[in-house]
Short mmCIF file of C-alpha atoms in Angstrom, two decimals:
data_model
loop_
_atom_site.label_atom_id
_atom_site.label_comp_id
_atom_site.label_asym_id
_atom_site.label_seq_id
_atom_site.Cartn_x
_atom_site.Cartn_y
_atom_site.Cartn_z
CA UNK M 23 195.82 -118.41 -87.95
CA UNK M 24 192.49 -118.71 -89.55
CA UNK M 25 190.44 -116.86 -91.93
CA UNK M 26 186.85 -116.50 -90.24
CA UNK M 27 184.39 -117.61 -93.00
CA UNK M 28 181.47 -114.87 -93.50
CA UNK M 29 178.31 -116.81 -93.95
CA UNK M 30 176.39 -116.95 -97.20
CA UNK M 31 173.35 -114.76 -96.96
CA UNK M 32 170.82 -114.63 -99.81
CA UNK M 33 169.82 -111.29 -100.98
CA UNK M 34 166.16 -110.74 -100.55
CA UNK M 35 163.62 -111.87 -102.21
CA UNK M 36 162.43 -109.11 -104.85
CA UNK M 37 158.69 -107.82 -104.00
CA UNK M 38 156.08 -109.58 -106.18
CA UNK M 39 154.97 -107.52 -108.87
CA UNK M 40 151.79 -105.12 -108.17
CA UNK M 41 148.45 -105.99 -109.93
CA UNK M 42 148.01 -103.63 -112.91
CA UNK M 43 146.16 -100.28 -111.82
CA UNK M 44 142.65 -101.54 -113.41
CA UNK M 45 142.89 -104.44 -112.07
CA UNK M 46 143.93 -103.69 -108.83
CA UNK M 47 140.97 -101.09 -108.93
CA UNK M 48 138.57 -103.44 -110.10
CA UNK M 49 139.75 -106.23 -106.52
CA UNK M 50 138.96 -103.15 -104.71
CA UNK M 51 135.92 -102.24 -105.89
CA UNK M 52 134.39 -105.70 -105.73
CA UNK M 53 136.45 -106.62 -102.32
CA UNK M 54 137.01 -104.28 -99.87
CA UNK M 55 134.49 -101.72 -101.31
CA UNK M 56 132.13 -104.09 -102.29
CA UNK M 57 129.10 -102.89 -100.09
CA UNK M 58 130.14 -98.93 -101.67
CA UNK M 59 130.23 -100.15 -105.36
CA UNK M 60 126.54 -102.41 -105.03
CA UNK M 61 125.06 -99.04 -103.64
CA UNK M 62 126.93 -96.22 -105.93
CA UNK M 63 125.69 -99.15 -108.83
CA UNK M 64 122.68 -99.32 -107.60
CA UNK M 65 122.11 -95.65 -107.47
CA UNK M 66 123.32 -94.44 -110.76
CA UNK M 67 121.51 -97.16 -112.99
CA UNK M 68 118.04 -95.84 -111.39
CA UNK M 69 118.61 -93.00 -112.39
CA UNK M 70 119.39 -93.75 -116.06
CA UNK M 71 116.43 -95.98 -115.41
CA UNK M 72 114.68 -93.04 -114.54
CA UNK M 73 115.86 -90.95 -117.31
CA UNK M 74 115.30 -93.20 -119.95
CA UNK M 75 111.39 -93.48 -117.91
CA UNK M 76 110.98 -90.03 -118.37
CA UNK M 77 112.54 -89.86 -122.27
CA UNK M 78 109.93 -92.13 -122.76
CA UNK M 79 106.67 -89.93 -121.35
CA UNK M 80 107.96 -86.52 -122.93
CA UNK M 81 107.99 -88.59 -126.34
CA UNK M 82 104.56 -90.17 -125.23
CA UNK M 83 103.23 -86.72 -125.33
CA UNK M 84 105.13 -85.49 -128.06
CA UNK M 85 107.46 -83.25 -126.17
CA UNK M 86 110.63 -82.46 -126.71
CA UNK M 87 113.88 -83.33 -124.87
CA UNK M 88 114.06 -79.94 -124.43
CA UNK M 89 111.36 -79.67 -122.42
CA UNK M 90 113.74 -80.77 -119.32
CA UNK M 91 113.22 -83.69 -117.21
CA UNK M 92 111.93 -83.73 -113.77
CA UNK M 93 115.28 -82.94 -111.49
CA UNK M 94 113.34 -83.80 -108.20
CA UNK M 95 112.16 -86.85 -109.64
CA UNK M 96 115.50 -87.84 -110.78
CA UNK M 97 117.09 -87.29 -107.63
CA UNK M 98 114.40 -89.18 -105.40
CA UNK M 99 114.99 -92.09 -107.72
CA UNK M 100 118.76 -91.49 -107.64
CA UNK M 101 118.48 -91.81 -103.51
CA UNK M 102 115.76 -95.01 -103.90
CA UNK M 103 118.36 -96.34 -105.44
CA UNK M 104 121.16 -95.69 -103.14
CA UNK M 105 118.62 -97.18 -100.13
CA UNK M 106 118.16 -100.37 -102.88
CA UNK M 107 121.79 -101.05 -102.98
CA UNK M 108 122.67 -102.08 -99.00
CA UNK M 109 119.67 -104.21 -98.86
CA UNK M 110 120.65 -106.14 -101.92
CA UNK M 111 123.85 -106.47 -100.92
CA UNK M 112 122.94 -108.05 -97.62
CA UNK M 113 119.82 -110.21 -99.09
CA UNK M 114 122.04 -111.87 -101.59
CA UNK M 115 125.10 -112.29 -98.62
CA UNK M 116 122.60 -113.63 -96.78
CA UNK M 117 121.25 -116.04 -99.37
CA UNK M 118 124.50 -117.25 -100.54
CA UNK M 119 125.54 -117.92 -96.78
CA UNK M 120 122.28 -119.62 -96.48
CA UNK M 121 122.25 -122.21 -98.96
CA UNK M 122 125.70 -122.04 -100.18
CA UNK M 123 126.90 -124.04 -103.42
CA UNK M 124 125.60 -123.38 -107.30
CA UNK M 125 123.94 -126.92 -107.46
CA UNK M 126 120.62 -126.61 -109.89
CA UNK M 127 118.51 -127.67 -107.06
CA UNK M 128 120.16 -124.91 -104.73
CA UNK M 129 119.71 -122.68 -107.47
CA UNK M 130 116.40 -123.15 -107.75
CA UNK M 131 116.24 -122.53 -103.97
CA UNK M 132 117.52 -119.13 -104.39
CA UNK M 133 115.43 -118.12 -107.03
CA UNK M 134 112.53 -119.18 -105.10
CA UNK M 135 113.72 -117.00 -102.22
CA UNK M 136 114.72 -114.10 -104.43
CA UNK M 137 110.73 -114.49 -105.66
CA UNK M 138 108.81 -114.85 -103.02
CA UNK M 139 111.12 -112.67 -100.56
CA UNK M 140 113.28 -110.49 -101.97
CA UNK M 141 111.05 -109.33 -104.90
CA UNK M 142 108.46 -108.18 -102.58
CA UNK M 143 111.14 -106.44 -100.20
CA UNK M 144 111.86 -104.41 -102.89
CA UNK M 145 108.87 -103.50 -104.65
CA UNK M 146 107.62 -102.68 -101.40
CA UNK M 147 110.21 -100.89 -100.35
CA UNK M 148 110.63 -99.57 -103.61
CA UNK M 149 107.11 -97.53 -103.52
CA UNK M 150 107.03 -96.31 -100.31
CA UNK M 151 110.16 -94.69 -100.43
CA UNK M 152 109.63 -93.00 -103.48
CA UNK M 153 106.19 -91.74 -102.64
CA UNK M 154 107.58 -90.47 -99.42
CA UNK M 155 110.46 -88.66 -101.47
CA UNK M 156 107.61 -87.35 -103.37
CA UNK M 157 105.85 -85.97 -100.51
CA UNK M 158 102.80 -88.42 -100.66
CA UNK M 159 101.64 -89.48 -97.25
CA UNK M 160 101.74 -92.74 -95.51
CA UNK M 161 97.74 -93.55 -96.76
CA UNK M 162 98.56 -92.44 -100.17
CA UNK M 163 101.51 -95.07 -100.39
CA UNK M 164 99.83 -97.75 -98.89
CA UNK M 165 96.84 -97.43 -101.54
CA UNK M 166 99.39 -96.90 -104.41
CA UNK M 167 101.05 -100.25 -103.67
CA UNK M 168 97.67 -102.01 -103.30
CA UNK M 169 96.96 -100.37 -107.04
CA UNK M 170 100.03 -101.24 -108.59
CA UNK M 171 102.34 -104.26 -106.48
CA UNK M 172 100.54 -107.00 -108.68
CA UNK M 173 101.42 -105.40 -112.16
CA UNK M 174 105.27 -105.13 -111.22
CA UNK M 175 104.68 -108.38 -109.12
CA UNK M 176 103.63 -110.31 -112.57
CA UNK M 177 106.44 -108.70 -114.47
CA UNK M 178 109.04 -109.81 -111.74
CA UNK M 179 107.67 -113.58 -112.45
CA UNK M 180 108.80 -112.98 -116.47
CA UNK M 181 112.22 -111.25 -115.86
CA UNK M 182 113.78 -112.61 -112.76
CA UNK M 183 113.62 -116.26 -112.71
CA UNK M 184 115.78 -117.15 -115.59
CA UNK M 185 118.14 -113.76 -114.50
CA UNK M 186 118.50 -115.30 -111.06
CA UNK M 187 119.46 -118.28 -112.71
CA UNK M 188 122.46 -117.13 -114.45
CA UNK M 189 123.15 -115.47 -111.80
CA UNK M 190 123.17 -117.92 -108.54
CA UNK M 191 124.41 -120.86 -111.38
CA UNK M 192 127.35 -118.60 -113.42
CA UNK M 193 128.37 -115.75 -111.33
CA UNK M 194 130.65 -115.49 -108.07
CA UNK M 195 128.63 -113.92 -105.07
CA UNK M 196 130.83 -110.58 -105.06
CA UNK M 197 129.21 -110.02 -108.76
CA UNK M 198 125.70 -110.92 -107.87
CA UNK M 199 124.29 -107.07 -107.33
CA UNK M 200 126.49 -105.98 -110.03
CA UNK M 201 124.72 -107.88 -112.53
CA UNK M 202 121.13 -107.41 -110.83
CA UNK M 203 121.69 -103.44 -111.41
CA UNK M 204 122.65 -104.02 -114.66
CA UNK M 205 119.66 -106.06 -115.53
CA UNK M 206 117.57 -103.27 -113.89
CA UNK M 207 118.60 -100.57 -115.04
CA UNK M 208 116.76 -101.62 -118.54
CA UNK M 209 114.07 -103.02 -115.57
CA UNK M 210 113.93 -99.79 -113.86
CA UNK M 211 112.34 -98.19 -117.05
CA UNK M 212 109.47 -100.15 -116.59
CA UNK M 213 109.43 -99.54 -112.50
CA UNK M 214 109.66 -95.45 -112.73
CA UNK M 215 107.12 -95.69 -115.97
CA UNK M 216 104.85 -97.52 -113.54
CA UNK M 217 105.41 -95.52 -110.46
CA UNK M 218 105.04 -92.19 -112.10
CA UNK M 219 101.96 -93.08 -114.53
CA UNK M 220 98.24 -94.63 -113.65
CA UNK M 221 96.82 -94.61 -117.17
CA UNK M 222 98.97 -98.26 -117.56
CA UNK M 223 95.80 -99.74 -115.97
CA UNK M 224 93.35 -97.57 -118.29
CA UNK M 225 93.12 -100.74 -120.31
CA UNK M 226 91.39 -102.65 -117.69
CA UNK M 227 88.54 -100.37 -117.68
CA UNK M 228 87.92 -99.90 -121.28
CA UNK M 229 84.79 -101.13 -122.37
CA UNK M 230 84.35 -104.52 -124.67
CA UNK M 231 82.01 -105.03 -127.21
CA UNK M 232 80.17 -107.58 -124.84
CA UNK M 233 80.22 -104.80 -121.86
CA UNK M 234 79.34 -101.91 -124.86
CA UNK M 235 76.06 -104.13 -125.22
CA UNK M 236 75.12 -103.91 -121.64
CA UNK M 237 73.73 -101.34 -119.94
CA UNK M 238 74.52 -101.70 -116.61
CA UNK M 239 78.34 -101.93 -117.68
CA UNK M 240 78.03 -98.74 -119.54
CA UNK M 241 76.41 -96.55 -117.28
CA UNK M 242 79.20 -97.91 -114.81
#
């Protein structure tokens, strides 16, 4: 007579130990959610772009904050914004899939790209839709960008080439339009201050001494 012999069985491996709740928040957000999180980001910091624009102008003309911003203006830059957000995220996918790696000479590869591409995407982009929020018509836009695309054009050249930089050298691709809204939301200052005023080319047409001392100058 023999005892039958129960097998051995392991008990079951415990379940490994959840992320902590930021963190686990945080792999969503740039993860699964990624596209949702570039275009809520991009959204929000135009429109603290916007409101720091408009701070600006009220204190310009010695207003005071109490005077109220402009809510329709704030939400048409709030939904430019929004609109900015998808197309960055699927430039800078695109880029990265493009000409993968973080080698200085592919980095330099993407910035050129990001100037000479992206940069005019957007500012493009950029006016159209917000004139067209506005109400302006199609004609009006098209001779607002001719007035203005070189201006933001030149300040694009003195901003995003060393940003770029850190970012296709330093960062991870999920992080890219992360940091790019963060950078323009002090960037967007200057964009709604340009979009919204058209005395920042004034200075062109002032008079110099030399032009003061001709007539033809002065009586045009």
């Amino acid at each position: 007579y023999s005892v039958p012999v129960r097998p051995f069985c392991k008990s079951a491996p415990p379940p490994p130990p959840r992320p902590p709740t930021v963190k686990r928040i945080w792999n969503q957000l740039f993860g699964r959610y990624l596209l949702v999180t570039n275009t809520v980001s991009s959204g929000v910091l135009m429109l603290i772009g916007d409101v720091a624009a408009q701070e600006i102008e009220l204190r310009r003309n010695h207003q005071p904050s109490t005077a109220g911003y402009d809510q329709r203006r704030l939400f048409n830059m709030t939904l430019v914004g929004l609109s900015q957000g998808p197309l960055h995220h699927y430039l800078y996918k695109w880029v990265d899939a493009f000409l993968p790696g973080a080698s200085i000479r592919t980095v330099f590869k993407k910035i050129g790209i990001d100037q000479f591409l992206i940069s005019p995407i957007f500012i493009i982009t950029y006016m159209y839709s917000a004139g067209l929020l506005e109400g302006a018509s199609l004609e009006s836009c098209t001779t607002e960008v001719r007035q203005k695309y070189w201006t933001i054009y030149a300040a694009d050249w003195l901003v995003w080439p060393p940003t770029q930089f850190i970012n296709f050298y330093l960062l991870g691709p999920k992080y890219r339009v992360l940091y790019i809204n963060a950078i323009t939301m002090l960037y967007n200052v200057f964009l709604c201050y340009i979009k919204h005023n058209d005395d920042f080319l004034s200075f062109l047409n002032e008079p110099t001494p030399e032009d003061s001392k001709d007539p033809a100058k002065v009586s045009a």
